Coordinates of C-alpha atoms and ligand atoms in Angstrom, one line a residue:
X1 CA -43.9 169.1 57.3
X2 CA -41.7 168.2 54.4
X3 CA -43.1 167.6 50.9
X4 CA -43.2 164.1 49.6
X5 CA -43.6 162.4 46.2
X6 CA -40.9 163.2 43.6
X7 CA -38.9 165.1 46.3
X8 CA -38.9 162.4 48.9
X9 CA -35.4 161.3 47.9
X10 CA -34.0 164.6 49.1
X11 CA -35.0 163.9 52.7
X12 CA -33.2 162.1 55.4
X13 CA -35.6 161.6 58.2
X14 CA -37.1 165.1 58.7
X15 CA -33.9 166.9 57.5
X16 CA -33.4 167.9 53.9
X17 CA -30.2 166.6 52.4
X18 CA -27.6 168.8 50.6
X19 CA -26.5 168.2 47.1
X20 CA -23.0 167.5 45.9
X21 CA -21.3 165.3 43.3
X22 CA -24.6 164.4 41.7
X23 CA -26.0 163.0 45.0
X24 CA -28.2 164.0 47.9
X25 CA -26.2 163.7 51.1
X26 CA -26.5 163.9 54.8
X27 CA -23.9 166.1 56.5
X28 CA -21.2 164.5 58.7
X29 CA -21.8 167.3 61.2
X30 CA -24.9 165.5 62.4
X31 CA -26.4 169.0 62.9
X32 CA -29.2 170.8 61.2
X33 CA -30.5 174.3 60.8
X34 CA -34.2 175.0 61.5
X35 CA -36.3 177.1 59.1
X36 CA -38.9 179.1 61.0
X37 CA -42.3 179.6 59.2
X38 CA -42.8 183.4 59.4
X39 CA -46.5 183.0 59.8
X40 CA -46.7 180.4 62.5
X41 CA -43.3 181.4 64.0
X42 CA -42.7 177.7 64.5
X43 CA -40.0 175.4 62.9
X44 CA -41.2 174.3 59.5
X45 CA -38.2 172.5 57.9
X46 CA -34.7 171.5 58.7
X47 CA -31.7 171.5 56.4
X48 CA -28.2 170.0 56.8
X49 CA -25.5 172.1 58.5
X50 CA -22.7 171.4 56.2
X51 CA -19.1 171.4 57.3
X52 CA -16.0 173.2 55.8
X53 CA -14.7 169.8 54.7
X54 CA -18.0 169.3 52.7
X55 CA -17.5 172.7 51.2
X56 CA -14.0 171.7 50.1
X57 CA -15.2 168.5 48.5
X58 CA -18.0 170.3 46.6
X59 CA -15.4 172.9 45.3
X60 CA -13.0 170.2 44.3
X61 CA -15.7 168.4 42.4
X62 CA -17.0 171.6 40.8
X63 CA -13.5 172.4 39.6
X64 CA -13.1 169.0 38.1
X65 CA -16.6 168.8 36.5
X66 CA -16.2 172.3 35.0
X67 CA -13.3 171.2 32.7
X68 CA -15.4 168.8 30.7
X69 CA -18.5 170.9 30.9
X70 CA -16.6 173.7 29.2
X71 CA -15.9 171.3 26.3
X72 CA -19.5 170.1 26.1
X73 CA -21.0 171.7 22.9
X74 CA -22.9 174.9 23.6
X75 CA -26.1 173.5 22.0
X76 CA -26.0 170.5 24.4
X77 CA -25.6 172.8 27.4
X78 CA -28.6 174.8 26.1
X79 CA -30.6 171.6 25.7
X80 CA -30.1 170.5 29.3
X81 CA -31.1 174.0 30.5
X82 CA -34.3 173.8 28.5
X83 CA -35.0 170.4 30.1
X84 CA -34.4 171.8 33.6
X85 CA -36.7 174.7 32.9
X86 CA -39.5 172.4 31.8
X87 CA -39.1 170.2 35.0
X88 CA -39.0 173.3 37.1
X89 CA -42.3 174.6 35.7
X90 CA -43.9 171.1 36.1
X91 CA -43.0 171.4 39.8
X92 CA -44.4 174.8 40.4
X93 CA -46.9 173.6 43.0
X94 CA -44.6 171.8 45.4
X95 CA -41.9 174.5 45.1
X96 CA -44.5 177.3 45.4
X97 CA -45.9 175.7 48.5
X98 CA -42.5 175.7 50.1
X99 CA -42.1 179.4 49.3
X100 CA -45.4 180.1 51.0
X101 CA -44.2 178.2 54.2
X102 CA -40.6 179.4 54.2
X103 CA -40.8 183.0 53.3
X104 CA -44.6 183.7 53.6
X105 CA -44.8 184.7 50.0
X106 CA -48.5 185.0 48.9
X107 CA -49.4 181.7 47.1
X108 CA -50.1 183.4 43.7
X109 CA -46.8 185.2 43.8
X110 CA -45.0 182.0 44.9
X111 CA -46.2 180.1 41.8
X112 CA -45.4 183.0 39.6
X113 CA -41.9 183.1 40.9
X114 CA -41.3 179.4 39.8
X115 CA -42.8 179.9 36.4
X116 CA -40.8 183.1 35.9
X117 CA -37.7 181.1 36.9
X118 CA -38.4 178.4 34.3
X119 CA -38.8 181.1 31.6
X120 CA -35.6 182.8 32.7
X121 CA -33.7 179.5 32.4
X122 CA -35.0 178.9 28.9
X123 CA -34.3 182.4 27.8
X124 CA -30.8 182.1 29.2
X125 CA -30.2 178.9 27.1
X126 CA -31.3 180.6 23.9
X127 CA -29.4 183.9 24.6
X128 CA -26.3 181.9 25.6
X129 CA -26.4 179.9 22.4
X130 CA -26.7 183.1 20.4
X131 CA -24.1 185.3 22.1
X132 CA -21.5 182.7 23.0
X133 CA -21.6 181.3 19.5
X134 CA -20.3 184.7 18.3
X135 CA -16.6 185.6 18.3
X136 CA -14.5 188.3 16.7
X137 CA -11.8 188.6 14.2
X138 CA -9.4 191.6 14.3
X139 CA -6.8 192.4 11.8
X140 CA -3.6 194.2 12.7
X141 CA -3.3 196.9 10.0
X142 CA -5.8 199.2 11.5
X143 CA -3.3 200.2 14.2
X144 CA -0.6 202.6 13.1
X145 CA 2.7 201.0 12.2
X146 CA 1.3 197.6 11.6
X147 CA 0.8 195.7 8.3
X148 CA -1.8 193.0 7.8
X149 CA 0.3 190.2 9.3
X150 CA -1.7 189.4 12.4
X151 CA -5.2 188.0 12.8
X152 CA -6.6 188.1 16.3
X153 CA -9.5 185.6 17.1
X154 CA -11.4 186.4 20.3
X155 CA -14.0 184.3 22.0
X156 CA -15.7 184.1 25.4
X157 CA -14.6 181.3 27.7
X158 CA -16.0 180.4 31.1
X159 CA -14.5 181.7 34.4
X160 CA -14.5 178.4 36.3
X161 CA -16.4 177.9 39.5
X162 CA -19.2 180.4 40.2
X163 CA -20.5 180.8 43.7
X164 CA -24.1 181.9 43.8
X165 CA -25.7 183.4 46.9
X166 CA -29.3 184.4 46.5
X167 CA -31.5 186.2 49.1
X168 CA -34.6 185.0 50.9
X169 CA -37.1 187.1 49.0
X170 CA -36.6 185.4 45.7
X171 CA -34.7 182.2 46.6
X172 CA -35.7 180.4 43.5
X173 CA -35.7 183.1 40.9
X174 CA -32.6 184.9 42.1
X175 CA -30.8 181.5 42.3
X176 CA -31.6 180.6 38.7
X177 CA -30.7 184.1 37.5
X178 CA -27.2 183.1 38.6
X179 CA -27.2 179.4 37.9
X180 CA -28.5 179.5 34.3
X181 CA -26.0 182.1 33.0
X182 CA -23.2 180.4 34.8
X183 CA -24.0 177.0 33.3
X184 CA -24.7 178.1 29.7
X185 CA -21.4 179.9 29.7
X186 CA -19.6 176.7 30.7
X187 CA -19.0 177.3 34.4
X188 CA -19.8 175.0 37.3
X189 CA -21.9 176.3 40.1
X190 CA -21.9 176.1 43.9
X191 CA -25.1 177.4 45.4
X192 CA -25.4 178.6 49.0
X193 CA -29.1 179.3 49.6
X194 CA -30.4 181.6 52.2
X195 CA -31.7 179.8 55.3
X196 CA -35.3 181.0 54.8
X197 CA -35.8 179.7 51.3
X198 CA -33.3 176.9 51.5
X199 CA -35.8 174.1 51.0
X200 CA -37.4 175.9 47.9
X201 CA -33.8 176.1 46.5
X202 CA -33.1 172.4 47.2
X203 CA -36.3 171.5 45.3
X204 CA -35.3 173.8 42.5
X205 CA -31.8 172.1 42.4
X206 CA -33.5 168.8 42.3
X207 CA -35.1 169.8 39.0
X208 CA -31.6 170.4 37.6
X209 CA -30.6 167.0 39.0
X210 CA -33.5 165.3 37.2
X211 CA -32.6 167.1 34.0
X212 CA -29.3 165.1 34.1
X213 CA -26.5 167.6 34.4
X214 CA -23.1 166.0 34.9
X215 CA -22.1 164.9 38.5
X216 CA -20.4 167.6 40.5
X217 CA -21.3 170.4 38.1
X218 CA -23.9 171.8 40.5
X219 CA -23.8 171.7 44.3
X220 CA -26.1 173.1 46.9
X221 CA -24.5 173.6 50.3
X222 CA -26.8 174.4 53.2
X223 CA -25.8 175.7 56.6
X224 CA -25.4 178.8 58.7
X225 CA -23.7 181.7 57.0
X226 CA -21.9 182.4 60.3
X227 CA -20.3 179.0 60.1
X228 CA -19.5 178.5 56.4
X229 CA -20.2 181.9 54.8
X230 CA -16.7 183.4 55.0
X231 CA -15.2 180.0 54.2
X232 CA -17.2 179.8 51.0
X233 CA -16.7 183.4 49.8
X234 CA -13.0 183.4 50.4
X235 CA -12.4 179.9 49.0
X236 CA -9.5 179.7 46.6
X237 CA -11.4 177.6 44.1
X238 CA -14.1 180.2 43.6
X239 CA -13.7 182.2 40.4
X240 CA -16.7 184.5 40.5
X241 CA -19.3 185.4 43.2
X242 CA -22.8 186.4 42.3
X243 CA -24.6 187.7 45.4
X244 CA -27.9 189.3 46.1
X245 CA -28.8 190.5 49.6
X246 CA -28.0 193.2 52.1
X247 CA -24.9 194.9 53.4
X248 CA -23.2 191.5 53.8
X249 CA -22.3 191.9 50.1
X250 CA -20.1 194.9 51.0
X251 CA -18.1 192.7 53.5
X252 CA -17.9 189.9 50.9
X253 CA -16.6 192.3 48.3
X254 CA -13.9 193.6 50.6
X255 CA -12.7 190.1 51.4
X256 CA -13.0 188.6 47.9
X257 CA -9.8 188.2 45.9
X258 CA -9.1 189.1 42.2
X259 CA -12.3 187.6 40.9
X260 CA -15.3 189.1 39.1
X261 CA -18.2 190.1 41.4
X262 CA -21.8 190.6 40.7
X263 CA -23.6 192.2 43.7
X264 CA -27.1 193.4 44.1
X265 CA -27.5 194.9 47.5
X266 CA -30.0 197.2 49.1
X267 CA -32.0 200.1 47.6
X268 CA -34.0 203.1 48.7
X269 CA -35.9 203.5 45.5
X270 CA -37.3 207.0 45.3
X271 CA -40.5 207.9 43.5
X272 CA -40.6 211.6 42.3
X273 CA -44.1 212.9 41.5
X274 CA -44.5 216.0 39.4
X275 CA -47.5 218.3 39.5
X276 CA -48.9 217.1 36.1
X277 CA -48.7 213.3 37.0
X278 CA -51.7 211.1 36.6
X279 CA -52.4 210.6 40.3
X280 CA -54.5 207.4 39.8
X281 CA -51.6 205.8 37.9
X282 CA -49.2 207.0 40.7
X283 CA -51.4 205.6 43.5
X284 CA -51.7 202.2 41.8
X285 CA -48.0 202.1 41.3
X286 CA -47.3 203.0 44.9
X287 CA -49.5 200.2 46.0
X288 CA -47.9 197.7 43.7
X289 CA -44.4 199.0 44.1
X290 CA -44.5 199.7 47.8
X291 CA -46.6 197.0 49.3
X292 CA -46.3 193.9 47.1
X293 CA -44.7 191.0 49.0
X294 CA -45.1 193.4 52.0
X295 CA -42.4 195.7 50.7
X296 CA -39.7 193.0 50.9
X297 CA -38.1 193.7 47.5
X298 CA -34.9 195.6 46.7
X299 CA -36.9 197.4 44.1
X300 CA -39.8 198.3 46.3
X301 CA -40.9 202.0 46.3
X302 CA -39.2 203.0 49.5
X303 CA -39.7 206.8 49.6
X304 CA -42.1 209.1 47.8
X305 CA -41.1 212.7 47.0
X306 CA -44.4 214.4 46.0
X307 CA -44.7 218.1 44.9
X308 CA -46.6 219.9 47.7
X309 CA -49.4 221.0 45.4
X310 CA -50.6 217.5 44.6
X311 CA -49.5 215.7 47.8
X312 CA -52.9 215.9 49.6
X313 CA -54.8 214.5 46.6
X314 CA -52.2 211.8 46.1
X315 CA -52.1 210.7 49.8
X316 CA -56.0 210.5 49.7
X317 CA -55.9 208.2 46.6
X318 CA -53.2 206.0 48.1
X319 CA -55.0 205.7 51.4
X320 CA -58.2 204.6 49.6
X321 CA -56.2 201.8 48.0
X322 CA -54.3 200.8 51.2
X323 CA -57.7 200.3 52.9
X324 CA -58.5 197.6 50.3
X325 CA -55.3 195.6 50.9
X326 CA -56.0 192.3 52.5
X327 CA -53.8 191.4 55.5
X328 CA -53.2 187.8 56.7
X329 CA -51.6 184.5 55.9
X330 CA -49.8 183.8 52.6
X331 CA -51.9 180.6 52.1
X332 CA -55.0 182.8 51.7
X333 CA -53.2 184.9 49.1
X334 CA -53.4 188.0 51.2
X335 CA -51.7 191.1 49.9
X336 CA -49.8 191.8 53.1
X337 CA -48.3 188.7 54.8
X338 CA -46.0 188.3 57.7
X339 CA -42.5 189.6 57.2
X340 CA -39.7 187.1 57.1
X341 CA -38.6 187.1 60.8
X342 CA -39.2 188.5 64.2
X343 CA -35.9 190.5 63.9
X344 CA -37.1 192.0 60.7
X345 CA -40.5 192.9 62.2
X346 CA -38.8 194.5 65.2
X347 CA -36.5 196.5 62.9
X348 CA -39.5 197.8 60.9
X349 CA -41.3 198.7 64.1
X350 CA -38.2 200.6 65.2
X351 CA -38.4 202.8 62.1
X352 CA -42.1 203.4 62.6
X353 CA -41.6 204.4 66.2
X354 CA -38.7 206.8 65.3
X355 CA -41.0 208.4 62.7
X356 CA -43.8 208.7 65.3
X357 CA -41.4 210.4 67.8
X358 CA -40.2 212.9 65.2
X359 CA -43.8 213.9 64.2
X360 CA -44.7 211.9 61.0
X361 CA -48.4 211.7 60.3
X362 CA -49.8 208.2 60.4
X363 CA -52.3 207.7 57.6
X364 CA -53.4 204.3 59.1
X365 CA -53.3 202.9 62.6
X366 CA -50.0 201.1 63.3
X367 CA -50.8 197.5 64.0
X368 CA -48.6 194.4 64.4
X369 CA -49.4 190.8 65.4
X370 CA -46.3 188.6 65.5
X371 CA -44.5 189.1 62.2
X372 CA -47.5 190.6 60.5
X373 CA -47.4 194.3 60.1
X374 CA -50.4 196.2 58.7
X375 CA -49.6 198.5 55.7
X376 CA -48.8 202.0 56.6
X377 CA -48.3 205.2 54.8
X378 CA -46.4 207.8 56.7
X379 CA -47.0 211.4 55.6
X380 CA -45.1 214.6 56.4
X381 CA -41.9 212.6 56.8
X382 CA -38.8 214.8 57.2
X383 CA -35.2 213.9 56.2
X384 CA -34.1 213.6 59.8
X385 CA -36.3 210.5 60.3
X386 CA -34.7 207.1 59.9
X387 CA -37.5 206.0 57.5
X388 CA -36.4 208.7 55.1
X389 CA -33.0 207.1 54.7
X390 CA -33.1 203.5 55.8
X391 CA -34.5 200.5 54.0
X392 CA -37.5 199.0 55.9
X393 CA -38.0 195.9 53.8
X394 CA -41.6 196.0 55.1
X395 CA -45.0 197.4 54.3
X396 CA -44.2 201.0 55.3
X397 CA -43.9 203.8 52.8
X398 CA -42.9 207.4 53.7
X399 CA -44.1 210.5 51.9
X400 CA -41.8 213.6 51.8
X401 CA -43.4 216.7 50.4
X402 CA -41.1 218.7 48.1
X403 CA -41.2 222.3 46.9
X404 CA -39.2 221.7 43.7
X405 CA -38.0 218.9 41.4
X406 CA -34.4 219.7 42.3
X407 CA -35.3 219.1 46.0
X408 CA -36.6 215.6 45.1
X409 CA -33.5 214.8 43.0
X410 CA -31.2 216.1 45.8
X411 CA -32.9 213.8 48.4
X412 CA -32.7 210.8 46.0
X413 CA -29.0 211.4 45.3
X414 CA -28.2 211.9 49.0
X415 CA -28.9 208.3 49.6
X416 CA -26.1 205.8 50.0
X417 CA -28.1 203.6 47.7
X418 CA -28.6 203.9 44.0
X419 CA -30.6 200.9 42.7
X420 CA -33.7 202.2 40.9
X421 CA -35.9 205.2 41.0
X422 CA -39.1 206.4 39.3
X423 CA -40.6 209.6 38.0
X424 CA -44.2 210.3 37.2
X425 CA -45.0 213.1 34.8
X426 CA -46.7 213.6 31.4
X427 CA -43.8 215.7 30.2
X428 CA -41.3 213.3 28.6
X429 CA -38.6 216.1 28.4
X430 CA -38.7 216.6 32.1
X431 CA -38.8 212.9 32.7
X432 CA -35.6 212.4 30.7
X433 CA -33.8 215.2 32.4
X434 CA -34.8 213.9 35.8
X435 CA -33.7 210.4 34.8
X436 CA -30.3 211.8 33.8
X437 CA -29.9 213.6 37.1
X438 CA -30.9 210.6 39.3
X439 CA -27.9 208.6 40.5
X440 CA -29.6 205.2 40.2
X441 CA -28.9 202.1 38.0
X442 CA -32.4 202.4 36.4
X443 CA -35.1 205.0 36.3
X444 CA -38.6 204.0 35.4
X445 CA -40.8 206.7 33.8
X446 CA -44.4 206.4 34.8
X447 CA -44.1 203.0 36.6
X448 CA -42.8 201.6 39.8
X449 CA -39.3 200.2 40.0
X450 CA -38.9 196.6 39.0
X451 CA -36.2 194.3 37.9
X452 CA -38.1 192.5 35.1
X453 CA -38.4 191.6 32.3
X454 CA -35.4 189.5 33.2
X455 CA -33.4 190.2 30.1
X456 CA -33.3 194.0 30.9
X457 CA -30.0 195.2 32.3
X458 CA -30.3 195.5 36.1
X459 CA -27.7 197.3 38.2
X460 CA -27.2 199.3 41.3
X461 CA -24.9 202.3 41.8
X462 CA -23.1 203.2 45.0
X463 CA -23.9 200.8 47.9
X464 CA -26.6 199.1 45.8
X465 CA -24.2 196.9 43.9
X466 CA -21.4 196.0 41.6
X467 CA -21.8 194.9 37.9
X468 CA -24.9 194.6 35.8
X469 CA -27.3 191.8 35.8
X470 CA -30.1 190.8 33.4
X471 CA -29.7 187.6 31.3
X472 CA -27.3 188.9 28.6
X473 CA -25.1 190.9 31.0
X474 CA -24.9 188.0 33.5
X475 CA -23.8 185.6 30.7
X476 CA -21.1 188.0 29.6
X477 CA -20.0 188.7 33.1
X478 CA -19.5 185.0 33.8
X479 CA -17.1 184.7 30.9
X480 CA -13.7 186.1 30.1
X481 CA -12.2 187.0 26.7
X482 CA -9.7 184.7 25.2
X483 CA -7.6 185.8 22.2
X484 CA -5.5 183.7 19.8
X485 CA -3.3 185.6 17.4
X486 CA -2.3 184.1 14.1
X487 CA 1.1 185.7 13.0
X488 CA 1.7 185.5 9.3
X489 CA 5.0 185.7 7.7
X490 CA 6.3 189.1 6.5
X491 CA 4.6 190.5 3.3
X492 CA 7.7 189.6 1.3
X493 CA 6.9 185.9 2.0
X494 CA 6.5 184.0 -1.3
X495 CA 3.5 181.6 -1.6
X496 CA 5.6 179.7 -4.0
Ligands
LIG501 O1 -35.3 192.2 45.8 C1 -34.9 191.5 44.7 C2 -35.0 192.4 43.5 O2 -34.2 191.8 42.5 C3 -36.4 192.7 43.1 O3 -36.9 192.0 42.0 O4 -38.6 191.5 40.3 O5 -39.4 192.3 42.5 O6 -38.3 193.8 40.9 P1 -38.4 192.4 41.4

């Protein structure tokens, strides 16, 4: 069932239209892509299956619209973003309801995602106005052999067309975290939403449409990645790709040309727990970090390295809290909701069965109904088990008992991923040394990994990504430096 009211103009029959050239359009393909509700496992929505020709048109319009957008005063660009942020927040209910149906996000988290997104857009507008209004003046006589005859003026200018590809787990928030920096910096934007989450994205784009951005500046192209994915990411008109998702990002990076890339890929975020840690705090963070949105976050706690002496006590405390997690549909705000697809549930189950075969201790009974997987803590996990290395993106958290801090750091750094990690201890000196030793983009001390607040730098090492995100870094990344050098006559020049 599609939403109505203010969003009714984005529907054609029962298929959501795509957005290009300032208009909502029906694809000439005559085909649609079905979005399956993870809870009911039945088709929920349909979106247009756009063609390569429609991609070409959107790119052409984006390229054209960007030229005058780059000349639009910065304060005006900021003003429009503030307007879009306000409209987005006004529509938190219809958009949140879509998130519940498309990706089974618990209702309260779905509404929070939309509000957080509005705040992100506003912050971006303010930050952009501040940092892009600032240039630099260099004088030549600081470099040996030069006199003071050259003044170099540098400023940040836009890249051109930014292609944004967000993931299903935060389709709105991780879309605006690309859209807003791109727009404030004077770029145009082509958005390719994930299939699960596409309707939430279309609704979000509608808010930008209502705010009155120029025609062609923003497009939202829906369709199967297998049909238009490569075409989009290798398109000659694309000047920057900002992607969040899985290993597909590595393939995109290999094929992309000489353009800046911003990639947030997977993670195997480790949690190292020292003997002096506050175990109640750790247990609460494992629940929040490992099980919120059923573990479907890049920054979820994905492996626990606990010192042997405190492991039993910790596992007991976590188990007591797991028992209180509610399991069921997202509409009822359950803590654990169905994972995004049957394929994903099967993959998670494969990891669980592998751990079972290799002797892991199940702290709870393993239970699955459709895409719903009950939360599970696996104790006495060993490095040879798949769950020790692979990313489940589900409500399953493995515990590996360690004899030394060095062992925990060694396991953490053996991962191909390096997104975030965390360490729990009351000894700040040890925490800092461990943070230095962990090969991850961020280390949280005494808290679970998390991306927010959204202006903090956010980056992954190794297979976890390229570039740094966070509002300020994203704005900077979506610009290039332009210099103009004023060459003065020689010092003997007479001013008359
Ligand atoms: O999985 C997406 C990643 O960016 C997580 O964000 O806010 O849940 O830490 P967050």
